């Protein structure tokens, strides 16, 4: 399924996967695989808190979707941040 694929491609497993999914990191990584000519730069852990990284990643992801003409409704940020992986 999609989440198994995302775990493999992101390199995050279990709880770290869930945390990075909530921060938008996993979705940015998947976007970079699908759209390699339009990569999203991931925020470094060394200079950003987890919440800052989440804000940066989600902002970048939503801009990317908009730029590519992909409906924002495909990604329910609020549900994903709450841990609802069915979003």
mmCIF file of N, CA, C and O in Angstrom:
data_model
loop_
_atom_site.group_PDB
_atom_site.id
_atom_site.type_symbol
_atom_site.label_atom_id
_atom_site.label_comp_id
_atom_site.label_asym_id
_atom_site.label_seq_id
_atom_site.Cartn_x
_atom_site.Cartn_y
_atom_site.Cartn_z
ATOM 1 N N UNK A 1 0.828 -1.190 0.000
ATOM 2 C CA UNK A 1 0.000 0.000 0.000
ATOM 3 C C UNK A 1 0.873 1.255 0.000
ATOM 4 O O UNK A 1 2.098 1.175 0.071
ATOM 5 N N UNK A 2 0.252 2.403 -0.072
ATOM 6 C CA UNK A 2 0.971 3.673 -0.185
ATOM 7 C C UNK A 2 1.867 3.934 1.019
ATOM 8 O O UNK A 2 2.994 4.410 0.876
ATOM 9 N N UNK A 3 1.399 3.607 2.216
ATOM 10 C CA UNK A 3 2.191 3.896 3.405
ATOM 11 C C UNK A 3 3.402 2.988 3.516
ATOM 12 O O UNK A 3 4.457 3.413 3.982
ATOM 13 N N UNK A 4 3.296 1.756 3.068
ATOM 14 C CA UNK A 4 4.459 0.860 3.039
ATOM 15 C C UNK A 4 5.503 1.405 2.070
ATOM 16 O O UNK A 4 6.703 1.436 2.377
ATOM 17 N N UNK A 5 5.042 1.845 0.914
ATOM 18 C CA UNK A 5 5.935 2.450 -0.071
ATOM 19 C C UNK A 5 6.602 3.693 0.519
ATOM 20 O O UNK A 5 7.815 3.877 0.390
ATOM 21 N N UNK A 6 5.819 4.537 1.192
ATOM 22 C CA UNK A 6 6.351 5.769 1.787
ATOM 23 C C UNK A 6 7.378 5.465 2.869
ATOM 24 O O UNK A 6 8.402 6.151 2.975
ATOM 25 N N UNK A 7 7.122 4.442 3.683
ATOM 26 C CA UNK A 7 8.097 4.042 4.715
ATOM 27 C C UNK A 7 9.417 3.610 4.086
ATOM 28 O O UNK A 7 10.487 4.016 4.534
ATOM 29 N N UNK A 8 9.318 2.810 3.043
ATOM 30 C CA UNK A 8 10.525 2.313 2.377
ATOM 31 C C UNK A 8 11.304 3.471 1.756
ATOM 32 O O UNK A 8 12.516 3.591 1.954
ATOM 33 N N UNK A 9 10.623 4.318 1.015
ATOM 34 C CA UNK A 9 11.293 5.407 0.306
ATOM 35 C C UNK A 9 11.801 6.497 1.230
ATOM 36 O O UNK A 9 12.806 7.138 0.946
ATOM 37 N N UNK A 10 11.126 6.723 2.358
ATOM 38 C CA UNK A 10 11.550 7.787 3.275
ATOM 39 C C UNK A 10 12.659 7.320 4.215
ATOM 40 O O UNK A 10 13.443 8.124 4.711
ATOM 41 N N UNK A 11 12.702 6.006 4.465
ATOM 42 C CA UNK A 11 13.683 5.478 5.403
ATOM 43 C C UNK A 11 13.250 5.572 6.856
ATOM 44 O O UNK A 11 13.980 5.168 7.751
ATOM 45 N N UNK A 12 12.068 6.105 7.107
ATOM 46 C CA UNK A 12 11.533 6.192 8.468
ATOM 47 C C UNK A 12 10.632 4.998 8.721
ATOM 48 O O UNK A 12 9.859 4.596 7.862
ATOM 49 N N UNK A 13 10.713 4.432 9.927
ATOM 50 C CA UNK A 13 9.893 3.276 10.296
ATOM 51 C C UNK A 13 9.172 3.549 11.607
ATOM 52 O O UNK A 13 9.686 4.250 12.467
ATOM 53 N N UNK A 14 7.994 2.961 11.769
ATOM 54 C CA UNK A 14 7.263 3.033 13.027
ATOM 55 C C UNK A 14 6.933 4.450 13.468
ATOM 56 O O UNK A 14 6.466 5.258 12.685
ATOM 57 N N UNK A 15 7.201 4.741 14.739
ATOM 58 C CA UNK A 15 6.861 6.050 15.300
ATOM 59 C C UNK A 15 7.573 7.199 14.578
ATOM 60 O O UNK A 15 6.940 8.217 14.289
ATOM 61 N N UNK A 16 8.875 7.072 14.251
ATOM 62 C CA UNK A 16 9.511 8.158 13.494
ATOM 63 C C UNK A 16 8.803 8.443 12.163
ATOM 64 O O UNK A 16 8.704 9.597 11.744
ATOM 65 N N UNK A 17 8.301 7.384 11.509
ATOM 66 C CA UNK A 17 7.558 7.587 10.257
ATOM 67 C C UNK A 17 6.322 8.433 10.515
ATOM 68 O O UNK A 17 6.052 9.389 9.787
ATOM 69 N N UNK A 18 5.560 8.089 11.552
ATOM 70 C CA UNK A 18 4.344 8.843 11.877
ATOM 71 C C UNK A 18 4.665 10.302 12.179
ATOM 72 O O UNK A 18 3.968 11.212 11.737
ATOM 73 N N UNK A 19 5.739 10.529 12.952
ATOM 74 C CA UNK A 19 6.129 11.897 13.311
ATOM 75 C C UNK A 19 6.541 12.692 12.075
ATOM 76 O O UNK A 19 6.131 13.849 11.917
ATOM 77 N N UNK A 20 7.320 12.085 11.207
ATOM 78 C CA UNK A 20 7.774 12.789 10.006
ATOM 79 C C UNK A 20 6.639 12.961 9.001
ATOM 80 O O UNK A 20 6.621 13.936 8.252
ATOM 81 N N UNK A 21 5.674 12.053 8.994
ATOM 82 C CA UNK A 21 4.492 12.226 8.161
ATOM 83 C C UNK A 21 3.712 13.444 8.634
ATOM 84 O O UNK A 21 3.312 14.291 7.830
ATOM 85 N N UNK A 22 3.532 13.576 9.950
ATOM 86 C CA UNK A 22 2.819 14.735 10.509
ATOM 87 C C UNK A 22 3.531 16.049 10.193
ATOM 88 O O UNK A 22 2.886 17.075 10.017
ATOM 89 N N UNK A 23 4.839 16.021 10.163
ATOM 90 C CA UNK A 23 5.623 17.236 9.876
ATOM 91 C C UNK A 23 5.677 17.557 8.381
ATOM 92 O O UNK A 23 6.236 18.574 7.996
ATOM 93 N N UNK A 24 5.158 16.672 7.561
ATOM 94 C CA UNK A 24 5.180 16.895 6.121
ATOM 95 C C UNK A 24 6.452 16.414 5.446
ATOM 96 O O UNK A 24 6.565 16.462 4.221
ATOM 97 N N UNK A 25 7.406 15.928 6.230
ATOM 98 C CA UNK A 25 8.689 15.487 5.683
ATOM 99 C C UNK A 25 8.500 14.355 4.676
ATOM 100 O O UNK A 25 9.065 14.400 3.572
ATOM 101 N N UNK A 26 7.716 13.359 5.046
ATOM 102 C CA UNK A 26 7.519 12.190 4.183
ATOM 103 C C UNK A 26 6.851 12.603 2.871
ATOM 104 O O UNK A 26 7.265 12.169 1.790
ATOM 105 N N UNK A 27 5.862 13.470 2.944
ATOM 106 C CA UNK A 27 5.174 13.901 1.722
ATOM 107 C C UNK A 27 6.092 14.721 0.828
ATOM 108 O O UNK A 27 6.030 14.614 -0.399
ATOM 109 N N UNK A 28 6.960 15.533 1.422
ATOM 110 C CA UNK A 28 7.946 16.279 0.627
ATOM 111 C C UNK A 28 8.904 15.316 -0.072
ATOM 112 O O UNK A 28 9.233 15.500 -1.248
ATOM 113 N N UNK A 29 9.323 14.298 0.639
ATOM 114 C CA UNK A 29 10.232 13.309 0.060
ATOM 115 C C UNK A 29 9.565 12.573 -1.108
ATOM 116 O O UNK A 29 10.184 12.346 -2.153
ATOM 117 N N UNK A 30 8.297 12.221 -0.932
ATOM 118 C CA UNK A 30 7.571 11.543 -2.017
ATOM 119 C C UNK A 30 7.387 12.477 -3.209
ATOM 120 O O UNK A 30 7.507 12.057 -4.360
ATOM 121 N N UNK A 31 7.095 13.741 -2.919
ATOM 122 C CA UNK A 31 6.966 14.726 -3.988
ATOM 123 C C UNK A 31 8.264 14.820 -4.783
ATOM 124 O O UNK A 31 8.244 14.900 -6.017
ATOM 125 N N UNK A 32 9.393 14.783 -4.078
ATOM 126 C CA UNK A 32 10.688 14.853 -4.754
ATOM 127 C C UNK A 32 10.940 13.636 -5.640
ATOM 128 O O UNK A 32 11.609 13.751 -6.670
ATOM 129 N N UNK A 33 10.392 12.488 -5.264
ATOM 130 C CA UNK A 33 10.518 11.297 -6.105
ATOM 131 C C UNK A 33 9.654 11.410 -7.359
ATOM 132 O O UNK A 33 10.076 11.039 -8.448
ATOM 133 N N UNK A 34 8.459 11.935 -7.184
ATOM 134 C CA UNK A 34 7.511 12.030 -8.300
ATOM 135 C C UNK A 34 7.850 13.198 -9.226
ATOM 136 O O UNK A 34 7.686 13.099 -10.442
ATOM 137 N N UNK A 35 8.327 14.292 -8.651
ATOM 138 C CA UNK A 35 8.646 15.497 -9.423
ATOM 139 C C UNK A 35 10.115 15.883 -9.218
ATOM 140 O O UNK A 35 10.421 16.905 -8.597
ATOM 141 N N UNK A 36 11.046 15.077 -9.727
ATOM 142 C CA UNK A 36 12.468 15.335 -9.469
ATOM 143 C C UNK A 36 12.977 16.655 -10.047
ATOM 144 O O UNK A 36 13.988 17.171 -9.591
ATOM 145 N N UNK A 37 12.290 17.195 -11.030
ATOM 146 C CA UNK A 37 12.717 18.475 -11.616
ATOM 147 C C UNK A 37 12.238 19.677 -10.808
ATOM 148 O O UNK A 37 12.608 20.811 -11.121
ATOM 149 N N UNK A 38 11.396 19.440 -9.817
ATOM 150 C CA UNK A 38 10.886 20.493 -8.946
ATOM 151 C C UNK A 38 11.040 20.068 -7.488
ATOM 152 O O UNK A 38 10.051 19.934 -6.768
ATOM 153 N N UNK A 39 12.262 19.850 -7.024
ATOM 154 C CA UNK A 39 12.437 19.324 -5.667
ATOM 155 C C UNK A 39 12.089 20.334 -4.578
ATOM 156 O O UNK A 39 12.234 21.543 -4.761
ATOM 157 N N UNK A 40 11.624 19.798 -3.475
ATOM 158 C CA UNK A 40 11.356 20.596 -2.274
ATOM 159 C C UNK A 40 12.572 20.435 -1.368
ATOM 160 O O UNK A 40 12.963 19.307 -1.047
ATOM 161 N N UNK A 41 13.154 21.540 -0.961
ATOM 162 C CA UNK A 41 14.310 21.489 -0.068
ATOM 163 C C UNK A 41 13.813 21.207 1.350
ATOM 164 O O UNK A 41 12.966 21.924 1.876
ATOM 165 N N UNK A 42 14.351 20.152 1.954
ATOM 166 C CA UNK A 42 13.966 19.793 3.317
ATOM 167 C C UNK A 42 14.726 20.661 4.318
ATOM 168 O O UNK A 42 15.909 20.945 4.137
ATOM 169 N N UNK A 43 14.016 21.068 5.357
ATOM 170 C CA UNK A 43 14.629 21.884 6.404
ATOM 171 C C UNK A 43 15.570 21.028 7.234
ATOM 172 O O UNK A 43 15.197 19.937 7.665
ATOM 173 N N UNK A 44 16.789 21.503 7.473
ATOM 174 C CA UNK A 44 17.738 20.712 8.259
ATOM 175 C C UNK A 44 17.349 20.624 9.729
ATOM 176 O O UNK A 44 16.872 21.588 10.308
ATOM 177 N N UNK A 45 17.554 19.442 10.301
ATOM 178 C CA UNK A 45 17.274 19.241 11.724
ATOM 179 C C UNK A 45 18.201 20.079 12.601
ATOM 180 O O UNK A 45 17.828 20.500 13.680
ATOM 181 N N UNK A 46 19.401 20.298 12.135
ATOM 182 C CA UNK A 46 20.407 20.969 12.962
ATOM 183 C C UNK A 46 20.087 22.430 13.238
ATOM 184 O O UNK A 46 20.540 22.976 14.233
ATOM 185 N N UNK A 47 19.308 23.069 12.379
ATOM 186 C CA UNK A 47 19.032 24.494 12.566
ATOM 187 C C UNK A 47 17.556 24.817 12.782
ATOM 188 O O UNK A 47 17.194 25.982 12.899
ATOM 189 N N UNK A 48 16.701 23.800 12.825
ATOM 190 C CA UNK A 48 15.264 24.030 12.978
ATOM 191 C C UNK A 48 14.679 23.080 14.015
ATOM 192 O O UNK A 48 15.039 21.912 14.053
ATOM 193 N N UNK A 49 13.740 23.588 14.800
ATOM 194 C CA UNK A 49 13.023 22.722 15.737
ATOM 195 C C UNK A 49 12.061 21.852 14.930
ATOM 196 O O UNK A 49 11.809 22.100 13.749
ATOM 197 N N UNK A 50 11.494 20.855 15.585
ATOM 198 C CA UNK A 50 10.532 19.979 14.899
ATOM 199 C C UNK A 50 9.344 20.777 14.384
ATOM 200 O O UNK A 50 8.881 20.558 13.266
ATOM 201 N N UNK A 51 8.831 21.709 15.190
ATOM 202 C CA UNK A 51 7.666 22.484 14.745
ATOM 203 C C UNK A 51 8.036 23.419 13.593
ATOM 204 O O UNK A 51 7.252 23.610 12.668
ATOM 205 N N UNK A 52 9.245 23.982 13.626
ATOM 206 C CA UNK A 52 9.687 24.825 12.513
ATOM 207 C C UNK A 52 9.810 24.004 11.236
ATOM 208 O O UNK A 52 9.392 24.454 10.163
ATOM 209 N N UNK A 53 10.381 22.812 11.371
ATOM 210 C CA UNK A 53 10.500 21.946 10.201
ATOM 211 C C UNK A 53 9.130 21.611 9.634
ATOM 212 O O UNK A 53 8.942 21.606 8.425
ATOM 213 N N UNK A 54 8.177 21.339 10.521
ATOM 214 C CA UNK A 54 6.823 21.049 10.059
ATOM 215 C C UNK A 54 6.219 22.218 9.295
ATOM 216 O O UNK A 54 5.622 22.042 8.231
ATOM 217 N N UNK A 55 6.385 23.423 9.824
ATOM 218 C CA UNK A 55 5.853 24.604 9.141
ATOM 219 C C UNK A 55 6.519 24.805 7.782
ATOM 220 O O UNK A 55 5.849 25.089 6.784
ATOM 221 N N UNK A 56 7.830 24.634 7.751
ATOM 222 C CA UNK A 56 8.567 24.794 6.488
ATOM 223 C C UNK A 56 8.138 23.741 5.471
ATOM 224 O O UNK A 56 7.836 24.057 4.317
ATOM 225 N N UNK A 57 8.069 22.483 5.908
ATOM 226 C CA UNK A 57 7.722 21.404 4.981
ATOM 227 C C UNK A 57 6.305 21.543 4.453
ATOM 228 O O UNK A 57 6.071 21.403 3.248
ATOM 229 N N UNK A 58 5.350 21.797 5.340
ATOM 230 C CA UNK A 58 3.971 21.935 4.883
ATOM 231 C C UNK A 58 3.810 23.138 3.959
ATOM 232 O O UNK A 58 3.133 23.060 2.939
ATOM 233 N N UNK A 59 4.455 24.245 4.306
ATOM 234 C CA UNK A 59 4.379 25.419 3.439
ATOM 235 C C UNK A 59 4.953 25.138 2.065
ATOM 236 O O UNK A 59 4.351 25.488 1.037
ATOM 237 N N UNK A 60 6.099 24.485 2.031
ATOM 238 C CA UNK A 60 6.748 24.145 0.751
ATOM 239 C C UNK A 60 5.913 23.161 -0.051
ATOM 240 O O UNK A 60 5.777 23.296 -1.266
ATOM 241 N N UNK A 61 5.346 22.166 0.636
ATOM 242 C CA UNK A 61 4.530 21.168 -0.057
ATOM 243 C C UNK A 61 3.285 21.804 -0.673
ATOM 244 O O UNK A 61 2.961 21.551 -1.831
ATOM 245 N N UNK A 62 2.604 22.636 0.091
ATOM 246 C CA UNK A 62 1.389 23.270 -0.430
ATOM 247 C C UNK A 62 1.699 24.203 -1.592
ATOM 248 O O UNK A 62 0.952 24.251 -2.576
ATOM 249 N N UNK A 63 2.814 24.925 -1.529
ATOM 250 C CA UNK A 63 3.232 25.775 -2.654
ATOM 251 C C UNK A 63 3.522 24.928 -3.880
ATOM 252 O O UNK A 63 3.158 25.292 -4.998
ATOM 253 N N UNK A 64 4.190 23.798 -3.658
ATOM 254 C CA UNK A 64 4.518 22.890 -4.755
ATOM 255 C C UNK A 64 3.245 22.367 -5.431
ATOM 256 O O UNK A 64 3.139 22.360 -6.654
ATOM 257 N N UNK A 65 2.288 21.913 -4.632
ATOM 258 C CA UNK A 65 1.035 21.408 -5.191
ATOM 259 C C UNK A 65 0.329 22.483 -6.008
ATOM 260 O O UNK A 65 -0.153 22.224 -7.116
ATOM 261 N N UNK A 66 0.289 23.685 -5.459
ATOM 262 C CA UNK A 66 -0.355 24.801 -6.149
ATOM 263 C C UNK A 66 0.356 25.103 -7.469
ATOM 264 O O UNK A 66 -0.276 25.277 -8.509
ATOM 265 N N UNK A 67 1.675 25.159 -7.419
ATOM 266 C CA UNK A 67 2.491 25.457 -8.600
ATOM 267 C C UNK A 67 2.273 24.414 -9.699
ATOM 268 O O UNK A 67 2.257 24.731 -10.882
ATOM 269 N N UNK A 68 2.088 23.152 -9.298
ATOM 270 C CA UNK A 68 1.907 22.068 -10.263
ATOM 271 C C UNK A 68 0.454 21.881 -10.692
ATOM 272 O O UNK A 68 0.157 21.034 -11.531
ATOM 273 N N UNK A 69 -0.445 22.670 -10.107
ATOM 274 C CA UNK A 69 -1.857 22.565 -10.462
ATOM 275 C C UNK A 69 -2.560 21.374 -9.842
ATOM 276 O O UNK A 69 -3.599 20.930 -10.328
ATOM 277 N N UNK A 70 -2.008 20.850 -8.765
ATOM 278 C CA UNK A 70 -2.607 19.709 -8.069
ATOM 279 C C UNK A 70 -3.549 20.245 -6.991
ATOM 280 O O UNK A 70 -3.148 21.094 -6.189
ATOM 281 N N UNK A 71 -4.795 19.784 -6.959
ATOM 282 C CA UNK A 71 -5.755 20.292 -5.974
ATOM 283 C C UNK A 71 -5.261 20.076 -4.542
ATOM 284 O O UNK A 71 -4.848 18.973 -4.164
ATOM 285 N N UNK A 72 -5.292 21.141 -3.752
ATOM 286 C CA UNK A 72 -4.850 21.066 -2.362
ATOM 287 C C UNK A 72 -5.727 20.127 -1.539
ATOM 288 O O UNK A 72 -5.290 19.606 -0.518
ATOM 289 N N UNK A 73 -6.936 19.887 -2.004
ATOM 290 C CA UNK A 73 -7.859 19.002 -1.293
ATOM 291 C C UNK A 73 -7.355 17.556 -1.254
ATOM 292 O O UNK A 73 -7.830 16.761 -0.440
ATOM 293 N N UNK A 74 -6.388 17.211 -2.092
ATOM 294 C CA UNK A 74 -5.843 15.853 -2.081
ATOM 295 C C UNK A 74 -5.052 15.549 -0.817
ATOM 296 O O UNK A 74 -4.852 14.393 -0.470
ATOM 297 N N UNK A 75 -4.586 16.593 -0.138
ATOM 298 C CA UNK A 75 -3.800 16.416 1.081
ATOM 299 C C UNK A 75 -4.516 17.135 2.220
ATOM 300 O O UNK A 75 -4.630 18.351 2.223
ATOM 301 N N UNK A 76 -5.015 16.380 3.168
ATOM 302 C CA UNK A 76 -5.714 16.962 4.324
ATOM 303 C C UNK A 76 -4.713 17.135 5.464
ATOM 304 O O UNK A 76 -4.520 16.248 6.298
ATOM 305 N N UNK A 77 -4.078 18.296 5.478
ATOM 306 C CA UNK A 77 -3.016 18.587 6.443
ATOM 307 C C UNK A 77 -3.471 18.396 7.885
ATOM 308 O O UNK A 77 -2.780 17.775 8.692
ATOM 309 N N UNK A 78 -4.647 18.896 8.227
ATOM 310 C CA UNK A 78 -5.139 18.815 9.608
ATOM 311 C C UNK A 78 -5.289 17.363 10.049
ATOM 312 O O UNK A 78 -4.881 17.007 11.164
ATOM 313 N N UNK A 79 -5.841 16.515 9.200
ATOM 314 C CA UNK A 79 -6.024 15.105 9.568
ATOM 315 C C UNK A 79 -4.687 14.380 9.691
ATOM 316 O O UNK A 79 -4.491 13.568 10.593
ATOM 317 N N UNK A 80 -3.772 14.686 8.778
ATOM 318 C CA UNK A 80 -2.460 14.041 8.831
ATOM 319 C C UNK A 80 -1.712 14.467 10.096
ATOM 320 O O UNK A 80 -1.105 13.652 10.772
ATOM 321 N N UNK A 81 -1.772 15.757 10.423
ATOM 322 C CA UNK A 81 -1.093 16.245 11.625
ATOM 323 C C UNK A 81 -1.661 15.613 12.899
ATOM 324 O O UNK A 81 -0.958 15.457 13.880
ATOM 325 N N UNK A 82 -2.946 15.245 12.863
ATOM 326 C CA UNK A 82 -3.568 14.593 14.022
ATOM 327 C C UNK A 82 -3.271 13.114 14.056
ATOM 328 O O UNK A 82 -3.667 12.411 14.984
ATOM 329 N N UNK A 83 -2.590 12.607 13.041
ATOM 330 C CA UNK A 83 -2.230 11.191 13.022
ATOM 331 C C UNK A 83 -3.212 10.317 12.274
ATOM 332 O O UNK A 83 -3.108 9.104 12.306
ATOM 333 N N UNK A 84 -4.148 10.928 11.546
ATOM 334 C CA UNK A 84 -5.117 10.158 10.767
ATOM 335 C C UNK A 84 -4.500 9.854 9.412
ATOM 336 O O UNK A 84 -4.527 10.675 8.503
ATOM 337 N N UNK A 85 -3.905 8.687 9.282
ATOM 338 C CA UNK A 85 -3.224 8.338 8.050
ATOM 339 C C UNK A 85 -4.173 7.920 6.932
ATOM 340 O O UNK A 85 -3.722 7.626 5.827
ATOM 341 N N UNK A 86 -5.463 7.957 7.173
ATOM 342 C CA UNK A 86 -6.415 7.664 6.089
ATOM 343 C C UNK A 86 -6.670 8.902 5.257
ATOM 344 O O UNK A 86 -7.340 8.846 4.245
ATOM 345 N N UNK A 87 -6.104 10.049 5.686
ATOM 346 C CA UNK A 87 -6.339 11.316 4.971
ATOM 347 C C UNK A 87 -5.667 11.316 3.622
ATOM 348 O O UNK A 87 -4.652 10.762 3.408
#
